[in-house]
PDB file of C-alpha atoms and ligand atoms in Angstrom:
ATOM      1  CA  MET N 248      -8.961  16.770   4.221  1.00  0.00           C
ATOM      2  CA  THR N 249      -8.322  13.741   6.394  1.00  0.00           C
ATOM      3  CA  ARG N 250      -5.738  14.671   8.982  1.00  0.00           C
ATOM      4  CA  PHE N 251      -4.893  11.317  10.541  1.00  0.00           C
ATOM      5  CA  LEU N 252      -5.264   7.557  10.343  1.00  0.00           C
ATOM      6  CA  GLN N 253      -6.088   5.802  13.611  1.00  0.00           C
ATOM      7  CA  LEU N 254      -3.761   2.816  13.974  1.00  0.00           C
ATOM      8  CA  LYS N 255      -4.043   0.020  16.501  1.00  0.00           C
ATOM      9  CA  THR N 256      -2.249   1.874  19.322  1.00  0.00           C
ATOM     10  CA  ARG N 257      -1.513   5.350  17.953  1.00  0.00           C
ATOM     11  CA  ARG N 258      -2.554   8.039  15.571  1.00  0.00           C
ATOM     12  CA  LEU N 259      -0.635   8.504  12.330  1.00  0.00           C
ATOM     13  CA  GLU N 260      -0.694  12.246  11.703  1.00  0.00           C
ATOM     14  CA  LEU N 261      -1.215  13.050   8.034  1.00  0.00           C
ATOM     15  CA  GLY N 262      -1.087  16.850   8.113  1.00  0.00           C
ATOM     16  CA  THR N 263       2.196  16.229   6.342  1.00  0.00           C
ATOM     17  CA  PRO N 264       2.188  13.266   3.939  1.00  0.00           C
ATOM     18  CA  LYS N 265       4.009  10.100   4.942  1.00  0.00           C
ATOM     19  CA  VAL N 266       6.089   7.446   3.197  1.00  0.00           C
ATOM     20  CA  MET N 267       5.384   3.739   3.669  1.00  0.00           C
ATOM     21  CA  GLY N 268       8.637   1.826   3.083  1.00  0.00           C
ATOM     22  CA  ILE N 269       8.408  -1.592   1.442  1.00  0.00           C
ATOM     23  CA  VAL N 270      10.023  -4.622   3.106  1.00  0.00           C
ATOM     24  CA  ASN N 271       9.580  -7.569   0.764  1.00  0.00           C
ATOM     25  CA  VAL N 272      10.073 -11.088   2.032  1.00  0.00           C
ATOM     26  CA  THR N 273       8.973 -12.812  -1.162  1.00  0.00           C
ATOM     27  CA  PRO N 274      11.550 -14.741  -3.192  1.00  0.00           C
ATOM     28  CA  ASP N 275       9.999 -13.612  -6.484  1.00  0.00           C
ATOM     29  CA  SER N 276       9.146  -9.957  -5.926  1.00  0.00           C
ATOM     30  CA  PHE N 277       9.915  -8.301  -9.224  1.00  0.00           C
ATOM     31  CA  SER N 278      12.153  -5.407  -8.267  1.00  0.00           C
ATOM     32  CA  ASP N 279      14.299  -6.790  -5.472  1.00  0.00           C
ATOM     33  CA  GLY N 280      13.549 -10.481  -5.706  1.00  0.00           C
ATOM     34  CA  GLY N 281      15.254 -12.631  -3.129  1.00  0.00           C
ATOM     35  CA  ARG N 282      17.445  -9.941  -1.667  1.00  0.00           C
ATOM     36  CA  HIS N 283      15.510  -9.562   1.552  1.00  0.00           C
ATOM     37  CA  LEU N 284      14.883 -13.201   2.143  1.00  0.00           C
ATOM     38  CA  GLY N 285      15.764 -13.977   5.688  1.00  0.00           C
ATOM     39  CA  VAL N 286      15.058 -12.040   8.820  1.00  0.00           C
ATOM     40  CA  ASP N 287      18.479 -10.412   9.154  1.00  0.00           C
ATOM     41  CA  ALA N 288      18.323  -9.042   5.649  1.00  0.00           C
ATOM     42  CA  ALA N 289      14.807  -7.730   6.253  1.00  0.00           C
ATOM     43  CA  ILE N 290      15.933  -5.992   9.451  1.00  0.00           C
ATOM     44  CA  ALA N 291      18.885  -4.378   7.696  1.00  0.00           C
ATOM     45  CA  HIS N 292      16.664  -3.203   4.865  1.00  0.00           C
ATOM     46  CA  ALA N 293      14.023  -1.870   7.282  1.00  0.00           C
ATOM     47  CA  ARG N 294      16.710   0.032   9.224  1.00  0.00           C
ATOM     48  CA  ARG N 295      17.724   1.778   6.026  1.00  0.00           C
ATOM     49  CA  LEU N 296      14.087   2.668   5.268  1.00  0.00           C
ATOM     50  CA  VAL N 297      13.580   4.049   8.783  1.00  0.00           C
ATOM     51  CA  ASN N 298      16.789   6.097   8.645  1.00  0.00           C
ATOM     52  CA  ASP N 299      15.647   7.456   5.284  1.00  0.00           C
ATOM     53  CA  GLY N 300      12.396   8.663   6.869  1.00  0.00           C
ATOM     54  CA  ALA N 301       9.787   5.924   6.447  1.00  0.00           C
ATOM     55  CA  ALA N 302       6.747   6.486   8.713  1.00  0.00           C
ATOM     56  CA  ILE N 303       5.388   2.959   8.131  1.00  0.00           C
ATOM     57  CA  LEU N 304       7.117  -0.363   7.331  1.00  0.00           C
ATOM     58  CA  ASP N 305       5.016  -2.552   5.010  1.00  0.00           C
ATOM     59  CA  VAL N 306       5.860  -6.257   5.185  1.00  0.00           C
ATOM     60  CA  GLY N 307       4.530  -8.675   2.588  1.00  0.00           C
ATOM     61  CA  GLY N 308       5.152 -12.333   1.836  1.00  0.00           C
ATOM     62  CA  GLU N 309       2.862 -12.874  -1.138  1.00  0.00           C
ATOM     63  CA  SER N 310       4.091 -11.352  -4.368  1.00  0.00           C
ATOM     64  CA  THR N 311       1.154  -9.710  -6.135  1.00  0.00           C
ATOM     65  CA  ARG N 312       3.141  -8.669  -9.192  1.00  0.00           C
ATOM     66  CA  PRO N 313       1.413  -9.493 -12.483  1.00  0.00           C
ATOM     67  CA  GLY N 314       1.507 -13.234 -13.128  1.00  0.00           C
ATOM     68  CA  ALA N 315       2.775 -14.115  -9.627  1.00  0.00           C
ATOM     69  CA  LEU N 316       2.118 -17.637  -8.375  1.00  0.00           C
ATOM     70  CA  HIS N 317      -0.226 -18.368  -5.491  1.00  0.00           C
ATOM     71  CA  VAL N 318       1.420 -18.742  -2.084  1.00  0.00           C
ATOM     72  CA  SER N 319      -0.004 -21.093   0.571  1.00  0.00           C
ATOM     73  CA  GLU N 320      -1.258 -19.655   3.848  1.00  0.00           C
ATOM     74  CA  GLN N 321       1.433 -21.495   5.790  1.00  0.00           C
ATOM     75  CA  THR N 322       4.215 -20.259   3.508  1.00  0.00           C
ATOM     76  CA  GLU N 323       2.977 -16.712   3.890  1.00  0.00           C
ATOM     77  CA  LEU N 324       2.860 -17.036   7.702  1.00  0.00           C
ATOM     78  CA  ASP N 325       6.309 -18.650   7.831  1.00  0.00           C
ATOM     79  CA  ARG N 326       7.824 -15.904   5.698  1.00  0.00           C
ATOM     80  CA  VAL N 327       6.182 -12.893   7.239  1.00  0.00           C
ATOM     81  CA  MET N 328       5.731 -13.510  10.974  1.00  0.00           C
ATOM     82  CA  PRO N 329       9.431 -13.685  11.949  1.00  0.00           C
ATOM     83  CA  VAL N 330      10.009 -10.404  10.118  1.00  0.00           C
ATOM     84  CA  ILE N 331       7.001  -8.664  11.722  1.00  0.00           C
ATOM     85  CA  GLU N 332       8.146  -9.773  15.175  1.00  0.00           C
ATOM     86  CA  ALA N 333      11.680  -8.567  14.528  1.00  0.00           C
ATOM     87  CA  LEU N 334      10.607  -5.169  13.177  1.00  0.00           C
ATOM     88  CA  VAL N 335       8.072  -4.512  15.954  1.00  0.00           C
ATOM     89  CA  ALA N 336      10.781  -5.315  18.534  1.00  0.00           C
ATOM     90  CA  ARG N 337      13.386  -3.032  16.945  1.00  0.00           C
ATOM     91  CA  PHE N 338      11.717   0.018  15.453  1.00  0.00           C
ATOM     92  CA  ASP N 339       9.298   2.609  16.754  1.00  0.00           C
ATOM     93  CA  VAL N 340       7.760   2.948  13.287  1.00  0.00           C
ATOM     94  CA  PRO N 341       4.338   1.282  12.870  1.00  0.00           C
ATOM     95  CA  VAL N 342       4.404  -1.988  10.945  1.00  0.00           C
ATOM     96  CA  SER N 343       1.886  -2.816   8.241  1.00  0.00           C
ATOM     97  CA  VAL N 344       1.153  -6.339   6.998  1.00  0.00           C
ATOM     98  CA  ASP N 345       0.576  -6.643   3.235  1.00  0.00           C
ATOM     99  CA  THR N 346      -1.818  -9.609   3.161  1.00  0.00           C
ATOM    100  CA  SER N 347      -5.283 -10.845   2.196  1.00  0.00           C
ATOM    101  CA  THR N 348      -5.069 -13.866   4.512  1.00  0.00           C
ATOM    102  CA  PRO N 349      -7.235 -13.714   7.669  1.00  0.00           C
ATOM    103  CA  ALA N 350      -4.920 -15.984   9.698  1.00  0.00           C
ATOM    104  CA  LEU N 351      -1.963 -13.713   8.969  1.00  0.00           C
ATOM    105  CA  MET N 352      -3.993 -10.584   9.806  1.00  0.00           C
ATOM    106  CA  ARG N 353      -4.707 -12.092  13.234  1.00  0.00           C
ATOM    107  CA  ALA N 354      -1.155 -13.308  13.861  1.00  0.00           C
ATOM    108  CA  ALA N 355       0.368 -10.004  12.748  1.00  0.00           C
ATOM    109  CA  GLY N 356      -2.054  -8.038  14.932  1.00  0.00           C
ATOM    110  CA  ALA N 357      -1.183 -10.183  17.947  1.00  0.00           C
ATOM    111  CA  ALA N 358       2.521  -9.584  17.247  1.00  0.00           C
ATOM    112  CA  GLY N 359       2.120  -5.805  17.254  1.00  0.00           C
ATOM    113  CA  ALA N 360       1.466  -4.838  13.640  1.00  0.00           C
ATOM    114  CA  GLU N 361      -0.715  -1.718  13.350  1.00  0.00           C
ATOM    115  CA  ILE N 362      -2.089  -1.765   9.796  1.00  0.00           C
ATOM    116  CA  ILE N 363      -3.567  -4.360   7.432  1.00  0.00           C
ATOM    117  CA  ASN N 364      -2.677  -3.505   3.830  1.00  0.00           C
ATOM    118  CA  ASP N 365      -4.972  -5.709   1.753  1.00  0.00           C
ATOM    119  CA  VAL N 366      -4.740  -5.536  -2.049  1.00  0.00           C
ATOM    120  CA  ARG N 367      -8.020  -7.527  -2.098  1.00  0.00           C
ATOM    121  CA  ALA N 368      -9.801  -5.013   0.155  1.00  0.00           C
ATOM    122  CA  LEU N 369     -10.955  -7.646   2.698  1.00  0.00           C
ATOM    123  CA  GLN N 370     -12.824  -9.702   0.076  1.00  0.00           C
ATOM    124  CA  ARG N 371     -11.416 -13.098   1.085  1.00  0.00           C
ATOM    125  CA  PRO N 372     -13.823 -15.132   3.248  1.00  0.00           C
ATOM    126  CA  GLY N 373     -13.257 -14.180   6.891  1.00  0.00           C
ATOM    127  CA  ALA N 374     -11.080 -11.145   6.134  1.00  0.00           C
ATOM    128  CA  VAL N 375     -13.564  -8.488   7.278  1.00  0.00           C
ATOM    129  CA  ALA N 376     -14.165 -10.384  10.535  1.00  0.00           C
ATOM    130  CA  ALA N 377     -10.421 -10.800  11.121  1.00  0.00           C
ATOM    131  CA  ALA N 378      -9.817  -7.103  10.533  1.00  0.00           C
ATOM    132  CA  VAL N 379     -12.595  -6.113  12.957  1.00  0.00           C
ATOM    133  CA  GLU N 380     -11.294  -8.494  15.613  1.00  0.00           C
ATOM    134  CA  THR N 381      -7.726  -7.212  15.438  1.00  0.00           C
ATOM    135  CA  GLY N 382      -8.694  -3.544  15.676  1.00  0.00           C
ATOM    136  CA  LEU N 383      -5.960  -2.681  13.176  1.00  0.00           C
ATOM    137  CA  ALA N 384      -6.176   0.108  10.620  1.00  0.00           C
ATOM    138  CA  VAL N 385      -7.007  -1.157   7.133  1.00  0.00           C
ATOM    139  CA  CYS N 386      -5.985  -0.068   3.648  1.00  0.00           C
ATOM    140  CA  LEU N 387      -8.641  -1.056   1.105  1.00  0.00           C
ATOM    141  CA  MET N 388      -7.088  -1.301  -2.378  1.00  0.00           C
ATOM    142  CA  HIS N 389      -8.838  -1.532  -5.736  1.00  0.00           C
ATOM    143  CA  MET N 390      -7.868  -4.412  -7.983  1.00  0.00           C
ATOM    144  CA  GLN N 391      -9.709  -5.826 -10.993  1.00  0.00           C
ATOM    145  CA  GLY N 392      -9.291  -9.606 -11.262  1.00  0.00           C
ATOM    146  CA  ASP N 393      -6.453 -11.405  -9.494  1.00  0.00           C
ATOM    147  CA  PRO N 394      -2.674 -11.114  -9.789  1.00  0.00           C
ATOM    148  CA  ALA N 395      -2.288 -14.228 -11.958  1.00  0.00           C
ATOM    149  CA  THR N 396      -4.347 -12.773 -14.819  1.00  0.00           C
ATOM    150  CA  MET N 397      -5.136  -9.125 -14.056  1.00  0.00           C
ATOM    151  CA  GLN N 398      -2.708  -7.651 -16.608  1.00  0.00           C
ATOM    152  CA  ALA N 399      -3.665  -9.965 -19.483  1.00  0.00           C
ATOM    153  CA  ALA N 400      -6.060  -7.464 -21.095  1.00  0.00           C
ATOM    154  CA  PRO N 401      -7.483  -5.045 -18.521  1.00  0.00           C
ATOM    155  CA  ALA N 402     -10.813  -3.571 -19.656  1.00  0.00           C
ATOM    156  CA  TYR N 403     -13.650  -1.706 -17.950  1.00  0.00           C
ATOM    157  CA  ALA N 404     -17.273  -1.395 -19.070  1.00  0.00           C
ATOM    158  CA  ARG N 405     -17.437   2.152 -17.683  1.00  0.00           C
ATOM    159  CA  PRO N 406     -14.799   4.833 -17.088  1.00  0.00           C
ATOM    160  CA  VAL N 407     -12.217   3.330 -14.749  1.00  0.00           C
ATOM    161  CA  LEU N 408     -12.647   6.159 -12.225  1.00  0.00           C
ATOM    162  CA  ASP N 409     -16.366   5.344 -11.855  1.00  0.00           C
ATOM    163  CA  GLU N 410     -15.536   1.685 -11.288  1.00  0.00           C
ATOM    164  CA  VAL N 411     -12.902   2.521  -8.668  1.00  0.00           C
ATOM    165  CA  LEU N 412     -15.252   4.930  -6.880  1.00  0.00           C
ATOM    166  CA  ASP N 413     -18.086   2.379  -6.836  1.00  0.00           C
ATOM    167  CA  PHE N 414     -15.719  -0.326  -5.588  1.00  0.00           C
ATOM    168  CA  PHE N 415     -14.545   1.959  -2.769  1.00  0.00           C
ATOM    169  CA  ARG N 416     -18.139   2.755  -1.778  1.00  0.00           C
ATOM    170  CA  GLN N 417     -19.026  -0.936  -1.713  1.00  0.00           C
ATOM    171  CA  ARG N 418     -15.955  -1.982   0.310  1.00  0.00           C
ATOM    172  CA  LEU N 419     -16.357   0.992   2.677  1.00  0.00           C
ATOM    173  CA  GLN N 420     -19.942  -0.088   3.282  1.00  0.00           C
ATOM    174  CA  ALA N 421     -18.861  -3.653   4.077  1.00  0.00           C
ATOM    175  CA  ALA N 422     -16.123  -2.432   6.415  1.00  0.00           C
ATOM    176  CA  ARG N 423     -18.319   0.092   8.183  1.00  0.00           C
ATOM    177  CA  ASP N 424     -21.245  -2.389   8.498  1.00  0.00           C
ATOM    178  CA  ALA N 425     -18.893  -4.856  10.174  1.00  0.00           C
ATOM    179  CA  GLY N 426     -17.818  -2.242  12.697  1.00  0.00           C
ATOM    180  CA  ILE N 427     -14.516  -0.900  11.381  1.00  0.00           C
ATOM    181  CA  PRO N 428     -14.487   2.792  12.339  1.00  0.00           C
ATOM    182  CA  ALA N 429     -14.034   5.259   9.456  1.00  0.00           C
ATOM    183  CA  GLU N 430     -10.974   6.753  11.140  1.00  0.00           C
ATOM    184  CA  ARG N 431      -9.177   3.407  10.766  1.00  0.00           C
ATOM    185  CA  ILE N 432      -9.669   3.152   7.002  1.00  0.00           C
ATOM    186  CA  ALA N 433      -7.427   4.277   4.120  1.00  0.00           C
ATOM    187  CA  LEU N 434      -8.113   3.823   0.397  1.00  0.00           C
ATOM    188  CA  ASP N 435      -5.754   2.974  -2.486  1.00  0.00           C
ATOM    189  CA  PRO N 436      -6.588   3.047  -6.228  1.00  0.00           C
ATOM    190  CA  GLY N 437      -4.264   0.083  -6.904  1.00  0.00           C
ATOM    191  CA  ILE N 438      -1.946   1.308  -9.642  1.00  0.00           C
ATOM    192  CA  GLY N 439      -1.092  -1.562 -12.003  1.00  0.00           C
ATOM    193  CA  PHE N 440      -3.688  -3.917 -10.554  1.00  0.00           C
ATOM    194  CA  GLY N 441      -5.865  -4.788 -13.557  1.00  0.00           C
ATOM    195  CA  LYS N 442      -5.127  -1.466 -15.270  1.00  0.00           C
ATOM    196  CA  THR N 443      -3.536  -0.364 -18.527  1.00  0.00           C
ATOM    197  CA  LEU N 444      -1.301   2.703 -18.697  1.00  0.00           C
ATOM    198  CA  GLY N 445      -4.390   4.697 -19.685  1.00  0.00           C
ATOM    199  CA  HIS N 446      -6.362   3.377 -16.720  1.00  0.00           C
ATOM    200  CA  ASN N 447      -3.470   4.150 -14.350  1.00  0.00           C
ATOM    201  CA  LEU N 448      -3.139   7.712 -15.646  1.00  0.00           C
ATOM    202  CA  ALA N 449      -6.903   8.259 -15.466  1.00  0.00           C
ATOM    203  CA  VAL N 450      -7.105   7.297 -11.785  1.00  0.00           C
ATOM    204  CA  LEU N 451      -3.894   9.145 -10.867  1.00  0.00           C
ATOM    205  CA  ALA N 452      -5.168  12.294 -12.587  1.00  0.00           C
ATOM    206  CA  ALA N 453      -8.352  11.987 -10.486  1.00  0.00           C
ATOM    207  CA  THR N 454      -6.502  11.773  -7.155  1.00  0.00           C
ATOM    208  CA  ALA N 455      -8.351  14.818  -5.818  1.00  0.00           C
ATOM    209  CA  GLU N 456     -11.708  13.120  -6.489  1.00  0.00           C
ATOM    210  CA  LEU N 457     -10.598  10.003  -4.630  1.00  0.00           C
ATOM    211  CA  VAL N 458      -9.363  12.127  -1.724  1.00  0.00           C
ATOM    212  CA  ALA N 459     -12.773  13.842  -1.665  1.00  0.00           C
ATOM    213  CA  LEU N 460     -14.329  10.583  -0.420  1.00  0.00           C
ATOM    214  CA  GLY N 461     -12.933  11.666   2.957  1.00  0.00           C
ATOM    215  CA  TYR N 462     -10.432   8.898   3.702  1.00  0.00           C
ATOM    216  CA  PRO N 463      -6.634   9.064   3.658  1.00  0.00           C
ATOM    217  CA  LEU N 464      -5.439   8.097   0.174  1.00  0.00           C
ATOM    218  CA  LEU N 465      -2.492   5.725  -0.032  1.00  0.00           C
ATOM    219  CA  VAL N 466      -0.864   5.283  -3.446  1.00  0.00           C
ATOM    220  CA  GLY N 467       1.845   2.911  -4.651  1.00  0.00           C
ATOM    221  CA  VAL N 468       3.602   3.844  -7.881  1.00  0.00           C
ATOM    222  CA  SER N 469       7.132   2.832  -6.878  1.00  0.00           C
ATOM    223  CA  ARG N 470       9.004   1.184  -9.778  1.00  0.00           C
ATOM    224  CA  LYS N 471       5.755   0.158 -11.452  1.00  0.00           C
ATOM    225  CA  SER N 472       5.496  -0.824 -15.093  1.00  0.00           C
ATOM    226  CA  MET N 473       3.670   2.405 -15.985  1.00  0.00           C
ATOM    227  CA  PHE N 474       7.129   4.032 -15.940  1.00  0.00           C
ATOM    228  CA  GLY N 475       8.406   1.380 -18.296  1.00  0.00           C
ATOM    229  CA  GLN N 476       5.551   2.139 -20.662  1.00  0.00           C
ATOM    230  CA  LEU N 477       5.658   5.921 -20.269  1.00  0.00           C
ATOM    231  CA  LEU N 478       9.423   6.471 -20.179  1.00  0.00           C
ATOM    232  CA  GLY N 479      10.978   3.245 -21.457  1.00  0.00           C
ATOM    233  CA  LEU N 480      12.786   2.683 -18.163  1.00  0.00           C
ATOM    234  CA  PRO N 481      13.826  -0.695 -16.719  1.00  0.00           C
ATOM    235  CA  VAL N 482      12.804  -1.452 -13.104  1.00  0.00           C
ATOM    236  CA  GLU N 483      16.190  -0.456 -11.656  1.00  0.00           C
ATOM    237  CA  ALA N 484      15.977   3.041 -13.193  1.00  0.00           C
ATOM    238  CA  ARG N 485      12.468   3.996 -12.067  1.00  0.00           C
ATOM    239  CA  ASP N 486      13.135   5.610  -8.668  1.00  0.00           C
ATOM    240  CA  PRO N 487      13.438   9.237  -9.873  1.00  0.00           C
ATOM    241  CA  ALA N 488      10.175   8.941 -11.838  1.00  0.00           C
ATOM    242  CA  SER N 489       8.521   7.318  -8.824  1.00  0.00           C
ATOM    243  CA  ALA N 490       9.567  10.193  -6.537  1.00  0.00           C
ATOM    244  CA  VAL N 491       8.422  12.873  -8.993  1.00  0.00           C
ATOM    245  CA  THR N 492       5.050  11.155  -9.306  1.00  0.00           C
ATOM    246  CA  ALA N 493       4.772  10.961  -5.519  1.00  0.00           C
ATOM    247  CA  ALA N 494       5.119  14.749  -5.331  1.00  0.00           C
ATOM    248  CA  LEU N 495       2.425  15.221  -7.978  1.00  0.00           C
ATOM    249  CA  LEU N 496       0.023  12.916  -6.102  1.00  0.00           C
ATOM    250  CA  VAL N 497       0.621  14.551  -2.750  1.00  0.00           C
ATOM    251  CA  ALA N 498       0.004  17.934  -4.378  1.00  0.00           C
ATOM    252  CA  GLN N 499      -3.467  16.549  -5.246  1.00  0.00           C
ATOM    253  CA  GLY N 500      -4.085  15.461  -1.660  1.00  0.00           C
ATOM    254  CA  ALA N 501      -2.693  11.924  -1.365  1.00  0.00           C
ATOM    255  CA  SER N 502      -1.546  11.227   2.209  1.00  0.00           C
ATOM    256  CA  ILE N 503       0.638   8.101   2.134  1.00  0.00           C
ATOM    257  CA  ILE N 504       3.060   7.031  -0.596  1.00  0.00           C
ATOM    258  CA  ARG N 505       4.208   3.401  -0.677  1.00  0.00           C
ATOM    259  CA  SER N 506       7.794   3.233  -1.885  1.00  0.00           C
ATOM    260  CA  HIS N 507      10.829   0.991  -2.290  1.00  0.00           C
ATOM    261  CA  GLU N 508      13.252   3.949  -2.103  1.00  0.00           C
ATOM    262  CA  VAL N 509      12.351   6.242   0.753  1.00  0.00           C
ATOM    263  CA  ALA N 510      15.023   8.994   0.907  1.00  0.00           C
ATOM    264  CA  HIS N 511      14.148  10.678  -2.387  1.00  0.00           C
ATOM    265  CA  THR N 512      10.430  10.087  -1.911  1.00  0.00           C
ATOM    266  CA  VAL N 513      10.630  12.013   1.375  1.00  0.00           C
ATOM    267  CA  GLN N 514      12.425  14.858  -0.429  1.00  0.00           C
ATOM    268  CA  ALA N 515       9.706  14.928  -3.077  1.00  0.00           C
ATOM    269  CA  LEU N 516       6.980  15.063  -0.412  1.00  0.00           C
ATOM    270  CA  ASP N 517       8.832  17.743   1.552  1.00  0.00           C
ATOM    271  CA  ILE N 518       8.937  19.958  -1.548  1.00  0.00           C
ATOM    272  CA  ALA N 519       5.235  19.410  -2.263  1.00  0.00           C
ATOM    273  CA  THR N 520       4.403  20.192   1.386  1.00  0.00           C
ATOM    274  CA  ALA N 521       6.570  23.346   1.438  1.00  0.00           C
ATOM    275  CA  LEU N 522       4.824  24.633  -1.687  1.00  0.00           C
ATOM    276  CA  ARG N 523       1.418  23.867  -0.187  1.00  0.00           C
ATOM    277  CA  ASP N 524       2.300  25.671   3.044  1.00  0.00           C
ATOM    278  CA  ALA N 525       3.644  28.702   1.187  1.00  0.00           C
ATOM    279  CA  ARG N 526       0.276  29.476  -0.369  1.00  0.00           C
TER     280      ARG N 526
HETATM  281  C1  7PJ T  48       0.684  -2.101  -3.809  1.00  0.00           C
HETATM  282  C2  7PJ T  48       0.529  -2.800  -2.624  1.00  0.00           C
HETATM  283  C3  7PJ T  48       0.008  -0.857  -3.978  1.00  0.00           C
HETATM  284  C4  7PJ T  48      -0.872  -1.176  -1.763  1.00  0.00           C
HETATM  285  C5  7PJ T  48       1.809  -3.917  -3.945  1.00  0.00           C
HETATM  286  C6  7PJ T  48       4.415  -3.557  -6.066  1.00  0.00           C
HETATM  287  C7  7PJ T  48       3.413  -4.652  -6.137  1.00  0.00           C
HETATM  288  N1  7PJ T  48      -0.240  -2.357  -1.596  1.00  0.00           N
HETATM  289  N2  7PJ T  48       1.241  -3.946  -2.725  1.00  0.00           N
HETATM  290  N3  7PJ T  48      -0.758  -0.448  -2.920  1.00  0.00           N
HETATM  291  N4  7PJ T  48       1.517  -2.809  -4.622  1.00  0.00           N
HETATM  292  N5  7PJ T  48      -1.640  -0.690  -0.781  1.00  0.00           N
HETATM  293  O1  7PJ T  48       4.906  -3.158  -5.013  1.00  0.00           O
HETATM  294  O2  7PJ T  48       4.769  -3.080  -7.181  1.00  0.00           O
HETATM  295  O3  7PJ T  48       0.071  -0.166  -5.000  1.00  0.00           O
HETATM  296  S1  7PJ T  48       2.824  -5.204  -4.533  1.00  0.00           S
END
């Protein structure tokens, strides 16, 4: 079991699982679109997440929801940097930047962010080099295709778990070859990123096998469409299902859960941890 993730300036202990709270600054993010536009709103939202027990604040300015439009590098920088600066100045919780853009990785690192959360797993030109230079921790996420088209008709030639495992091995190799230490790397199976409900369930059910690769496993299920498909729930009613799923994943060894609603996710993880420790 991986017991910690080495961040830029500190060690994130993972002996007990942690919640990464989501601070969206995109105007079109599907579940809380527009509400956190503006730095003051982002600060207020982050304060709530921290008070609820978030151990990481994840800030993103490019919506990667299915069908989302491309955002220019400058727009992404303009949206995200003021929020990163404000959160680093105010909270003791490490800040993560949800981006695939090398220029933003560098700017965020210089401003005190501690983690790069890249849904494209450092595949953009220059991203591996930027990540190495900054010395930040990196989350490498699996995605098939790109956000504009990934949910059109997701299909895999081989079992999805094999494809995810091979992708992780390939991206880990690239990261390690470039000089990113293993202790700074987390993996994420990318729920909903080029995956049907069946694909999502197959990778979630195999959480223990992903954890066995030896890296902290980060998983984001919060409010995702799999709960719409599985339970018929609209986005605004998916938090209980998201928290229950978080507990099930942590029970299989996942270390970090990315969530919009932190308070109940922390409760779910606390229960899973208490049961683990009672064995
Ligand atoms: C994820 C993410 C995820 C990681 C988004 C949403 C869509 N980063 N960014 N994992 N999802 N690491 O929040 O539903 O699952 S954006």
